[in-house]
Short mmCIF file of C-alpha atoms in Angstrom, two decimals:
data_model
loop_
_atom_site.label_atom_id
_atom_site.label_comp_id
_atom_site.label_asym_id
_atom_site.label_seq_id
_atom_site.Cartn_x
_atom_site.Cartn_y
_atom_site.Cartn_z
CA MET A 1 0.00 0.00 0.00
CA SER A 2 1.28 3.42 -0.90
CA GLY A 3 2.67 5.38 2.09
CA SER A 4 2.78 2.36 4.43
CA THR A 5 5.89 1.23 6.29
CA PRO A 6 7.32 -1.96 4.79
CA ARG A 7 7.75 -4.93 7.11
CA PRO A 8 11.38 -5.77 7.87
CA THR A 9 12.73 -8.76 6.03
CA ALA A 10 15.09 -11.35 7.42
CA TRP A 11 18.16 -9.81 5.76
CA ARG A 12 17.29 -6.44 7.35
CA ARG A 13 17.14 -8.03 10.82
CA LEU A 14 20.42 -9.93 10.62
CA PRO A 15 22.84 -7.01 11.18
CA LEU A 16 20.85 -5.94 14.25
CA LEU A 17 20.85 -9.45 15.68
CA ALA A 18 24.57 -9.76 15.08
CA ALA A 19 25.21 -6.45 16.76
CA LEU A 20 23.19 -7.44 19.81
CA ALA A 21 25.05 -10.73 20.05
CA ALA A 22 28.35 -8.85 19.99
CA VAL A 23 27.48 -6.59 22.97
CA PRO A 24 29.70 -7.58 25.92
CA ALA A 25 27.81 -9.30 28.69
CA TYR A 26 29.01 -6.83 31.32
CA VAL A 27 27.09 -3.97 29.71
CA ALA A 28 23.80 -5.49 30.81
CA CYS A 29 25.26 -6.82 34.01
CA SER A 30 25.59 -3.84 36.30
CA PRO A 31 25.91 -0.08 36.49
CA GLY A 32 29.52 -0.32 37.64
CA GLY A 33 30.74 -2.85 35.08
CA GLU A 34 31.88 -5.22 37.86
CA GLY A 35 28.98 -7.62 37.97
CA ASP A 36 25.91 -7.12 40.09
CA PRO A 37 26.99 -4.66 42.85
CA LEU A 38 24.51 -6.24 45.26
CA ALA A 39 25.32 -9.87 44.43
CA ASP A 40 27.50 -10.51 47.47
CA ARG A 41 24.95 -9.29 50.00
CA PRO A 42 24.10 -11.95 52.61
CA SER A 43 20.54 -13.13 53.01
CA GLY A 44 20.33 -11.76 56.55
CA PRO A 45 20.92 -8.28 57.91
CA LEU A 46 24.17 -6.53 57.04
CA PRO A 47 26.70 -5.72 59.78
CA VAL A 48 26.21 -2.14 60.93
CA GLU A 49 29.03 0.44 61.16
CA THR A 50 29.11 4.15 61.89
CA LEU A 51 31.04 5.79 59.08
CA VAL A 52 34.25 7.54 60.06
CA VAL A 53 34.83 10.62 57.89
CA ALA A 54 37.88 12.87 57.43
CA SER A 55 38.34 16.62 57.05
CA ALA A 56 40.42 17.92 54.13
CA PRO A 57 43.19 17.37 53.32
CA ALA A 58 42.95 14.09 55.24
CA VAL A 59 41.39 11.01 53.63
CA PRO A 60 39.55 8.18 55.45
CA LYS A 61 41.52 4.95 55.62
CA PRO A 62 41.12 2.42 52.78
CA ILE A 63 38.42 -0.18 53.31
CA THR A 64 39.83 -3.60 54.19
CA ARG A 65 36.61 -5.61 54.47
CA ARG A 66 35.58 -7.66 51.44
CA SER A 67 31.85 -7.83 52.10
CA PRO A 68 29.13 -5.19 52.24
CA ALA A 69 27.99 -3.38 55.36
CA LYS A 70 25.25 -1.04 56.45
CA LEU A 71 26.85 2.33 57.15
CA ILE A 72 25.31 5.02 59.34
CA VAL A 73 26.31 8.52 58.25
CA ASN A 74 25.61 11.58 60.39
CA LEU A 75 26.33 14.90 58.71
CA GLU A 76 25.44 18.30 60.13
CA THR A 77 24.81 21.46 58.14
CA HIS A 78 26.02 24.55 59.96
CA GLU A 79 26.45 28.19 58.96
CA VAL A 80 29.74 29.51 60.37
CA ARG A 81 31.85 32.65 60.13
CA LYS A 82 35.47 31.80 59.28
CA ARG A 83 38.62 33.05 57.56
CA LEU A 84 38.59 33.30 53.76
CA ALA A 85 41.96 35.12 53.51
CA ASP A 86 44.15 37.10 55.88
CA GLY A 87 41.96 39.84 57.32
CA VAL A 88 38.93 38.60 55.34
CA GLU A 89 36.03 36.67 56.86
CA TYR A 90 33.02 35.05 55.24
CA THR A 91 29.84 33.39 56.48
CA PHE A 92 30.22 29.88 55.07
CA TRP A 93 27.33 27.46 54.74
CA THR A 94 28.90 24.10 55.50
CA PHE A 95 28.60 20.36 55.80
CA GLY A 96 30.30 19.43 59.06
CA GLY A 97 31.49 22.96 59.86
CA SER A 98 34.26 22.98 57.24
CA VAL A 99 34.80 23.85 53.59
CA PRO A 100 34.94 21.50 51.83
CA GLY A 101 32.75 19.14 53.79
CA PRO A 102 34.29 15.93 55.13
CA MET A 103 35.31 13.16 52.76
CA LEU A 104 33.19 10.00 52.93
CA ARG A 105 34.60 6.60 51.95
CA ILE A 106 32.37 3.60 51.32
CA ARG A 107 32.46 0.36 49.29
CA ALA A 108 30.44 -0.64 46.25
CA GLY A 109 27.51 -2.75 47.45
CA ASP A 110 27.22 -1.03 50.83
CA GLU A 111 23.90 0.20 52.16
CA VAL A 112 24.10 3.76 53.50
CA GLU A 113 21.65 5.17 56.03
CA PHE A 114 22.16 8.92 55.75
CA HIS A 115 21.17 11.31 58.54
CA LEU A 116 21.25 15.01 57.59
CA ASN A 117 21.00 17.27 60.63
CA ASN A 118 20.48 21.03 60.21
CA HIS A 119 21.86 22.93 63.21
CA PRO A 120 19.24 25.01 65.09
CA SER A 121 21.30 28.18 64.56
CA SER A 122 21.05 27.88 60.77
CA LYS A 123 19.07 30.53 58.97
CA MET A 124 18.45 28.42 55.86
CA PRO A 125 17.03 24.98 55.11
CA HIS A 126 19.50 22.60 53.46
CA ASN A 127 19.59 19.22 51.75
CA ILE A 128 22.21 17.04 50.06
CA ASP A 129 22.69 15.78 46.52
CA LEU A 130 25.30 13.01 46.43
CA HIS A 131 26.36 12.30 42.86
CA ALA A 132 27.04 8.71 43.98
CA VAL A 133 23.32 8.13 44.66
CA THR A 134 20.95 6.56 42.15
CA GLY A 135 17.65 8.20 43.04
CA PRO A 136 15.73 11.49 42.66
CA GLY A 137 18.02 14.44 43.21
CA GLY A 138 20.82 12.20 44.40
CA GLY A 139 19.08 12.21 47.78
CA ALA A 140 18.05 15.87 47.63
CA ALA A 141 14.38 14.97 47.22
CA SER A 142 14.45 13.07 50.52
CA SER A 143 16.72 15.28 52.61
CA PHE A 144 15.23 18.79 52.62
CA THR A 145 15.78 19.79 56.25
CA ALA A 146 14.68 22.91 58.11
CA PRO A 147 16.86 24.46 60.83
CA GLY A 148 16.71 22.37 63.98
CA HIS A 149 15.43 19.27 62.13
CA SER A 150 16.88 16.00 60.84
CA SER A 151 16.12 13.92 57.75
CA VAL A 152 16.95 10.28 57.02
CA PHE A 153 17.13 8.34 53.76
CA SER A 154 18.99 5.26 52.54
CA PHE A 155 20.70 4.28 49.32
CA ALA A 156 22.70 1.42 47.86
CA ALA A 157 26.19 2.20 46.56
CA LEU A 158 25.89 0.84 43.03
CA ASN A 159 28.69 2.59 41.12
CA PRO A 160 32.28 2.83 42.31
CA GLY A 161 34.06 6.12 41.70
CA LEU A 162 34.91 9.50 43.22
CA TYR A 163 31.83 11.72 43.45
CA VAL A 164 30.95 15.26 44.49
CA TYR A 165 28.18 15.97 46.94
CA HIS A 166 26.59 19.39 47.45
CA CYS A 167 23.52 21.17 48.74
CA ALA A 168 20.71 21.43 46.19
CA THR A 169 18.26 23.68 48.02
CA ALA A 170 17.08 26.70 46.04
CA PRO A 171 18.80 28.89 45.13
CA VAL A 172 21.15 26.01 44.40
CA GLY A 173 24.01 28.14 43.11
CA MET A 174 24.08 30.25 46.26
CA HIS A 175 24.23 27.23 48.57
CA ILE A 176 27.13 25.78 46.59
CA ALA A 177 28.91 29.14 46.27
CA ASN A 178 28.74 29.58 50.04
CA GLY A 179 30.69 26.35 50.64
CA MET A 180 28.31 23.39 50.63
CA TYR A 181 30.21 20.61 48.81
CA GLY A 182 32.55 17.71 49.40
CA LEU A 183 33.65 14.31 48.06
CA ILE A 184 32.40 10.75 48.54
CA LEU A 185 34.60 7.87 47.37
CA VAL A 186 32.85 4.62 46.51
CA GLU A 187 35.67 2.07 46.39
CA PRO A 188 35.47 -0.85 43.95
CA LYS A 189 34.78 -4.14 45.72
CA ASP A 190 38.45 -5.11 45.49
CA GLY A 191 39.66 -1.62 46.37
CA LEU A 192 41.99 0.72 44.49
CA PRO A 193 45.70 0.01 43.92
CA LYS A 194 47.62 0.73 47.11
CA VAL A 195 49.66 3.91 47.52
CA ASP A 196 51.72 5.26 50.42
CA ARG A 197 49.80 8.52 50.99
CA GLU A 198 46.45 9.98 50.04
CA PHE A 199 45.16 13.58 50.24
CA TYR A 200 41.84 15.33 49.63
CA VAL A 201 41.99 18.57 47.63
CA MET A 202 38.91 20.48 46.50
CA GLN A 203 38.82 23.63 44.40
CA SER A 204 36.01 26.18 44.49
CA GLU A 205 35.36 29.86 44.01
CA PHE A 206 33.89 32.63 46.16
CA TYR A 207 32.03 35.71 45.01
CA THR A 208 32.40 38.57 47.49
CA THR A 209 31.13 42.12 47.21
CA GLY A 210 34.57 43.45 48.15
CA ARG A 211 37.59 42.97 45.96
CA PHE A 212 40.29 40.36 46.65
CA GLY A 213 41.89 41.04 50.03
CA GLN A 214 39.43 43.74 51.10
CA ALA A 215 39.33 43.38 54.87
CA GLY A 216 36.37 42.56 57.06
CA LEU A 217 33.33 40.32 56.78
CA GLN A 218 32.50 39.98 53.08
CA PRO A 219 28.96 39.18 51.89
CA PHE A 220 28.11 37.04 48.87
CA SER A 221 27.64 38.85 45.52
CA MET A 222 24.97 37.26 43.35
CA GLU A 223 25.84 39.65 40.52
CA LYS A 224 29.46 38.44 40.36
CA ALA A 225 28.29 34.82 40.61
CA LEU A 226 25.93 35.27 37.68
CA HIS A 227 28.77 36.78 35.63
CA GLU A 228 31.12 33.96 36.76
CA ASP A 229 33.64 36.52 38.03
CA PRO A 230 34.93 35.31 41.40
CA GLU A 231 37.23 37.33 43.64
CA TYR A 232 38.66 34.12 45.10
CA VAL A 233 39.48 30.73 43.56
CA VAL A 234 40.90 28.50 46.28
CA PHE A 235 41.81 25.01 47.39
CA ASN A 236 40.12 23.61 50.51
CA GLY A 237 38.03 26.65 51.32
CA SER A 238 40.43 29.55 51.82
CA VAL A 239 43.53 31.32 50.55
CA GLY A 240 46.60 29.57 51.96
CA ALA A 241 44.76 26.45 53.16
CA LEU A 242 47.55 24.28 51.67
CA VAL A 243 50.65 26.46 52.08
CA GLY A 244 53.29 26.92 54.78
CA ASP A 245 52.52 24.86 57.85
CA ASN A 246 49.37 23.57 56.11
CA ALA A 247 51.26 22.18 53.10
CA LEU A 248 50.81 18.53 52.13
CA LYS A 249 53.82 16.50 53.30
CA ALA A 250 55.43 13.35 51.88
CA ARG A 251 58.81 11.68 51.35
CA VAL A 252 60.97 10.77 48.38
CA GLY A 253 60.21 7.29 47.08
CA GLU A 254 56.58 7.31 48.18
CA THR A 255 53.59 6.93 45.91
CA LEU A 256 51.01 9.67 46.33
CA ARG A 257 47.34 9.83 45.41
CA LEU A 258 45.29 13.03 45.28
CA TYR A 259 41.51 12.90 45.30
CA VAL A 260 40.72 16.16 43.53
CA GLY A 261 37.23 17.66 43.46
CA ASN A 262 35.78 20.84 42.03
CA GLY A 263 32.83 22.32 43.88
CA GLY A 264 32.54 25.13 41.36
CA PRO A 265 29.93 26.47 41.22
CA ASN A 266 31.04 27.80 37.81
CA LEU A 267 34.66 27.32 36.77
CA VAL A 268 36.42 24.29 35.28
CA SER A 269 39.77 23.55 36.95
CA SER A 270 43.00 22.91 35.03
CA PHE A 271 44.66 21.00 37.86
CA HIS A 272 48.47 20.85 37.73
CA VAL A 273 51.36 20.16 40.11
CA ILE A 274 54.37 22.23 39.13
CA GLY A 275 57.42 19.96 38.92
CA GLU A 276 55.53 16.66 38.92
CA ILE A 277 53.85 14.49 36.31
CA PHE A 278 50.79 12.36 37.05
CA ASP A 279 51.77 8.73 36.48
CA HIS A 280 48.10 7.72 36.35
CA VAL A 281 44.90 9.73 36.01
CA TYR A 282 41.44 8.36 36.71
CA THR A 283 39.65 10.82 34.46
CA GLU A 284 36.52 12.46 35.86
CA GLY A 285 36.68 10.36 39.01
CA GLY A 286 36.12 6.99 37.36
CA THR A 287 37.73 3.77 38.53
CA VAL A 288 39.88 3.11 35.45
CA ALA A 289 43.35 4.67 35.29
CA ASN A 290 42.80 5.54 31.65
CA GLN A 291 45.68 7.99 31.18
CA ARG A 292 49.39 7.90 31.97
CA ASN A 293 52.08 10.61 32.11
CA VAL A 294 49.71 13.57 32.31
CA GLN A 295 50.80 17.16 32.95
CA THR A 296 47.43 18.87 33.58
CA THR A 297 43.99 17.36 33.96
CA LEU A 298 40.61 19.03 33.63
CA VAL A 299 38.24 18.76 36.58
CA PRO A 300 34.75 19.99 35.69
CA ALA A 301 32.55 21.94 38.08
CA GLY A 302 30.70 19.30 40.06
CA GLY A 303 33.28 16.70 39.04
CA SER A 304 36.49 15.07 40.19
CA ALA A 305 39.69 13.30 39.21
CA ILE A 306 42.09 10.89 40.90
CA VAL A 307 45.80 11.39 40.20
CA ASP A 308 48.73 9.19 41.26
CA MET A 309 52.41 10.06 41.21
CA LYS A 310 55.74 8.64 42.38
CA LEU A 311 57.89 11.17 44.28
CA GLU A 312 61.43 11.04 42.91
CA VAL A 313 63.14 14.13 44.36
CA PRO A 314 62.75 16.41 47.40
CA GLY A 315 61.50 19.97 47.32
CA THR A 316 58.37 22.06 47.36
CA PHE A 317 55.95 21.28 44.55
CA ILE A 318 53.20 23.77 43.82
CA LEU A 319 49.56 22.79 43.25
CA VAL A 320 47.75 25.22 40.95
CA ASP A 321 44.80 25.75 38.73
CA HIS A 322 46.78 26.36 35.54
CA SER A 323 44.28 28.99 34.48
CA ILE A 324 47.18 30.75 36.03
CA PHE A 325 45.82 34.11 37.19
CA ARG A 326 43.54 32.12 39.47
CA ALA A 327 46.61 30.65 41.15
CA PHE A 328 48.78 33.73 41.59
CA ASN A 329 46.08 36.38 41.93
CA LYS A 330 43.00 34.68 43.34
CA GLY A 331 44.35 31.98 45.66
CA ALA A 332 44.22 28.63 43.81
CA LEU A 333 47.65 27.60 45.04
CA GLY A 334 48.91 24.91 47.40
CA MET A 335 52.17 23.25 48.33
CA LEU A 336 53.42 19.67 48.50
CA LYS A 337 56.61 19.50 50.59
CA VAL A 338 58.65 16.38 49.88
CA GLU A 339 61.55 15.44 52.16
CA GLY A 340 64.34 12.97 51.50
CA ALA A 341 67.62 12.44 49.71
CA ASP A 342 68.48 14.30 46.50
CA ASN A 343 68.56 12.39 43.24
CA LYS A 344 70.95 14.42 41.09
CA VAL A 345 70.30 12.19 38.09
CA VAL A 346 66.63 13.13 38.08
CA TYR A 347 67.07 16.78 39.07
CA SER A 348 70.19 18.74 39.87
CA GLY A 349 68.71 22.10 40.83
CA LYS A 350 67.42 23.57 44.06
CA GLN A 351 63.75 24.32 44.72
CA ASN A 352 62.76 27.80 45.97
CA ASP A 353 59.13 28.17 46.95
CA LEU A 354 59.16 31.91 47.70
CA VAL A 355 58.61 32.94 44.09
CA TYR A 356 55.29 31.11 44.11
CA LEU A 357 53.59 33.16 46.80
CA PRO A 358 50.14 34.46 45.86
CA GLU A 359 50.33 37.86 44.18
CA GLY A 360 46.98 38.95 45.50
CA GLY A 361 44.24 41.03 43.93
CA ALA A 362 46.26 44.00 42.76
CA VAL A 363 44.58 43.98 39.35
CA GLN A 364 41.08 44.21 40.78
CA ALA A 365 38.88 47.28 40.47
CA VAL A 366 38.62 49.83 43.26
CA PRO A 367 35.57 49.46 45.54
CA GLU A 368 32.18 50.28 44.11
CA ASN A 369 30.38 53.49 44.88
CA GLY A 370 28.46 53.08 48.08
CA ALA A 371 31.29 51.28 49.90
CA ALA A 372 31.83 52.46 53.45
CA PRO A 373 34.06 55.58 53.46
CA GLU A 374 37.62 55.02 54.61
CA ARG A 375 38.74 56.51 57.90
CA GLU A 376 41.99 57.20 59.68
CA LEU A 377 42.97 54.09 61.66
CA PRO A 378 44.80 53.97 65.00
CA ARG A 379 48.52 53.22 64.58
CA GLU A 380 48.37 49.56 65.65
CA GLU A 381 45.32 48.81 63.54
CA LEU A 382 46.82 50.65 60.54
CA ILE A 383 50.08 48.68 60.68
CA ALA A 384 48.24 45.37 61.15
CA ARG A 385 46.17 46.14 58.06
CA GLY A 386 49.36 47.11 56.21
CA LYS A 387 50.86 43.69 56.91
CA GLN A 388 47.83 42.03 55.30
CA VAL A 389 48.05 44.30 52.23
CA PHE A 390 51.80 43.64 51.93
CA THR A 391 51.34 39.85 52.16
CA ALA A 392 48.55 39.83 49.60
CA ASN A 393 50.09 42.17 47.03
CA CYS A 394 53.83 42.69 47.51
CA THR A 395 55.54 39.48 48.63
CA ALA A 396 55.65 37.76 45.25
CA CYS A 397 58.09 40.41 43.97
CA HIS A 398 59.66 41.88 47.09
CA GLN A 399 59.60 38.58 49.07
CA LEU A 400 58.40 37.76 52.57
CA GLU A 401 61.16 39.65 54.35
CA ALA A 402 61.10 42.52 51.85
CA GLN A 403 64.59 41.54 50.67
CA GLY A 404 63.70 41.78 46.98
CA VAL A 405 65.21 39.70 44.18
CA PRO A 406 68.73 40.67 43.05
CA GLY A 407 68.74 42.22 39.60
CA ALA A 408 64.96 42.21 39.35
CA PHE A 409 63.04 43.71 42.29
CA PRO A 410 64.64 46.21 44.68
CA PRO A 411 64.63 45.54 48.41
CA LEU A 412 62.24 47.40 50.66
CA ALA A 413 64.16 46.29 53.76
CA GLY A 414 66.46 49.09 54.88
CA SER A 415 65.63 50.94 51.67
CA ASP A 416 67.16 54.41 51.36
CA PHE A 417 65.01 55.11 48.30
CA LEU A 418 61.79 54.29 50.15
CA MET A 419 62.64 56.25 53.27
CA ALA A 420 64.08 59.38 51.62
CA ASN A 421 60.78 60.91 50.49
CA LYS A 422 57.39 60.00 51.94
CA GLU A 423 55.37 61.73 49.21
CA ARG A 424 57.40 60.00 46.48
CA ALA A 425 56.80 56.63 48.16
CA ILE A 426 53.06 57.30 48.21
CA GLY A 427 53.17 58.20 44.53
CA VAL A 428 55.07 55.02 43.64
CA VAL A 429 52.47 52.79 45.28
CA MET A 430 49.62 54.86 43.87
CA HIS A 431 50.78 55.25 40.27
CA GLY A 432 53.48 52.62 39.74
CA LEU A 433 57.10 53.24 38.77
CA THR A 434 59.09 53.03 35.55
CA GLY A 435 62.70 53.86 34.78
CA GLU A 436 66.01 53.44 36.56
CA VAL A 437 66.29 53.85 40.33
CA THR A 438 69.16 53.33 42.73
CA VAL A 439 68.49 51.44 45.95
CA LEU A 440 71.27 50.81 48.45
CA GLY A 441 73.84 51.62 45.78
CA LYS A 442 72.48 49.19 43.18
CA LYS A 443 70.63 50.18 40.03
CA TYR A 444 67.25 48.68 39.06
CA ASN A 445 65.47 49.39 35.79
CA GLY A 446 62.08 47.75 35.63
CA VAL A 447 58.38 48.42 35.84
CA MET A 448 56.25 48.41 38.96
CA PRO A 449 52.59 48.24 37.91
CA MET A 450 49.91 50.49 39.36
CA LEU A 451 48.31 48.43 42.11
CA GLN A 452 44.89 50.11 42.27
CA LEU A 453 44.86 49.98 46.06
CA THR A 454 42.49 52.16 48.02
CA ASP A 455 43.94 55.24 49.72
CA GLY A 456 43.50 53.53 53.06
CA ASP A 457 45.43 50.46 51.89
CA ILE A 458 48.24 52.66 50.53
CA ALA A 459 48.52 54.41 53.88
CA ALA A 460 48.48 51.07 55.69
CA VAL A 461 51.06 49.22 53.58
CA LEU A 462 53.50 52.13 53.60
CA SER A 463 53.09 52.56 57.34
CA TYR A 464 53.84 48.86 57.79
CA VAL A 465 56.89 48.74 55.49
CA ARG A 466 58.36 52.03 56.77
CA THR A 467 58.24 50.78 60.38
CA ASN A 468 59.48 47.22 59.74
CA PHE A 469 62.26 45.31 57.92
CA GLY A 470 64.96 47.55 59.39
CA ASN A 471 63.17 50.73 58.33
CA LYS A 472 62.81 52.98 61.35
CA ALA A 473 60.28 55.65 60.51
CA SER A 474 58.82 57.20 63.64
CA ASP A 475 55.72 58.45 61.85
CA ILE A 476 52.98 56.64 60.01
CA VAL A 477 51.53 57.49 56.60
CA SER A 478 48.11 59.01 57.12
CA LEU A 479 45.04 58.72 54.94
CA ALA A 480 45.08 62.51 54.62
CA GLU A 481 48.64 62.45 53.23
CA VAL A 482 47.68 59.87 50.61
CA ARG A 483 44.65 61.90 49.58
CA LYS A 484 46.81 64.99 49.26
CA VAL A 485 49.18 63.21 46.86
CA ARG A 486 46.24 61.88 44.83
CA ALA A 487 44.70 65.34 44.59
CA ALA A 488 48.00 66.81 43.43
CA ALA A 489 48.33 64.12 40.74
CA ALA A 490 44.77 64.77 39.57
CA ALA A 491 45.61 68.41 39.11
CA LYS A 492 48.52 67.42 36.82
CA PRO A 493 47.17 64.78 34.42
CA GLY A 494 49.84 62.37 33.17
CA ALA A 495 52.22 63.23 35.96
CA GLY A 496 52.82 59.64 37.10
CA VAL A 497 55.98 58.52 38.89
CA ARG A 498 58.89 57.64 36.60
#
C-alpha cells in the first residue's frame, strides 16, 4: 500500500541481531561494570558500622573488608563565620562545619543510612545531593531539612568512583557558592591500587562584594556569581589552606594519590602540580586509570579526578589551577613539601618556593560606589592592616622579608630610596614606577605596575613597610597624606611617577 511502512525482512534483521550478540555481557550486568553490585549481600541483615569521615586534606583509611555493610552517616549542616583570607572573613554554609565538607569513603555494594542534621542556629534549610546516589536528586528529594530538624534516607552504593556531593536547596548556586560541597569515594569491591599517601583537595570559588583582600566580613555577591567573576578561587576553602605549615607532606620514594574535586559552582579547573607528572589519572573520578604521564587534567565543576604520582626528588611542589591568574592572583595555590635524599640524576637544581607566593588582587577594580568611606585608623590597627596588604600584594616580587630579588626587584628592607621621600613613596604605590632607580647603591630598571589599592590600603602598607624590615620611621603614613598626593596628581594629568 502506498505510504505504508514496509515490514522488515530477514536480511534487514540480521545485522541488528549480530550487533546485539556482539554486545559484551558486562554492559547489561551492572551499572559499575563489575557484575551485580549487590550480588554478594548476605541473606540476613548486614553488619552495621558508623562511618568515620575525614576533614580535608585528610582522607579516610582504605576499606579492608571484602563484604558489604550497612553504614550510618551523620552529617550536620552549619552556617559559620570563618577566615577566607588574611583579614577577610566570610559566612560559610557548610557540611560538618568545614569547607569543603568531610570526605566520605564507602564500598560498592554497601547500604548507607544517611542522617542530615540542620543545626538550630542555621538561617536556611538545606539538603544534600550526592552524585554517587541513584535516586531522585541524588538524595536531595528526601533530605530537605529545616533548621533544627533531621532527615533520614537510605541508598545502595551501586557505582564505584569519586563523586561530588553538594547542597541542592534553592537557590542552588548560592548554597554551593557559600561552601556546601565535598567528596564521597565509593571504592570498587576489590579496592583501588595501594599507595603510600592519600590527600583530599577540593577547588572552588567565592564571590564577594569586596575585591580580593578587602578586609572585614564579606557578603556574597549574586551579581558576580551570575557573571562567573569570582574574587577568590581557592583550594580547601580559603587562601593559603595548603601552604606553609598547612602544606601537604610526603617523602621521596613514596607513591602519592590526590583525590581532587571541584565544587565550582562555575569554573572548570586545570589541575596541575608544578614539577611533577601524574603517572596515572582516573579521568573524571572513574575507577579506570585511563591515562598515563599527564601534565594537567581538567576537573569539571561538580566533578572530580584521581591522580597518582611517584615522588622522585625532594623539594616544594606547587599545586595550581593552571588557568594561572587564578593561582597567583586569586588563591588557587597549594604546596606539597617532599623530604628525602636528593637524586641528582633526576634533578640537579634547588627548589625555591618563595617565588610562588600568591600575588593577590592588585589587578582588581577599586571598591564600588556606596562602599563604606575610609577613615583614619589607629597606629596599631593601621600597621596590622598594612601587613595584610603587603602579604597579599607585595611578597611575590619583594619577598616575605622585603629583601627583593637581586637584579629584578629592589629591596624594601632598609631601603634608602623608600625612606628618603614620603610623598614620592606614596606616589610610587599609587601610580606605579618606571625607569632606573638606585636602591642601596644598586641600580634597578624595571616596571612596577599600578596596584589600584584604596587610599586607606596605601597608607596602611607604607606605614607597615616604613616601620618594619629595618626601616625605622617614627611616623605613620596618614590617609590625609595619601589623599593629598592623589589630589596633586589629579591636578597634573599624566604626571605619574617615573
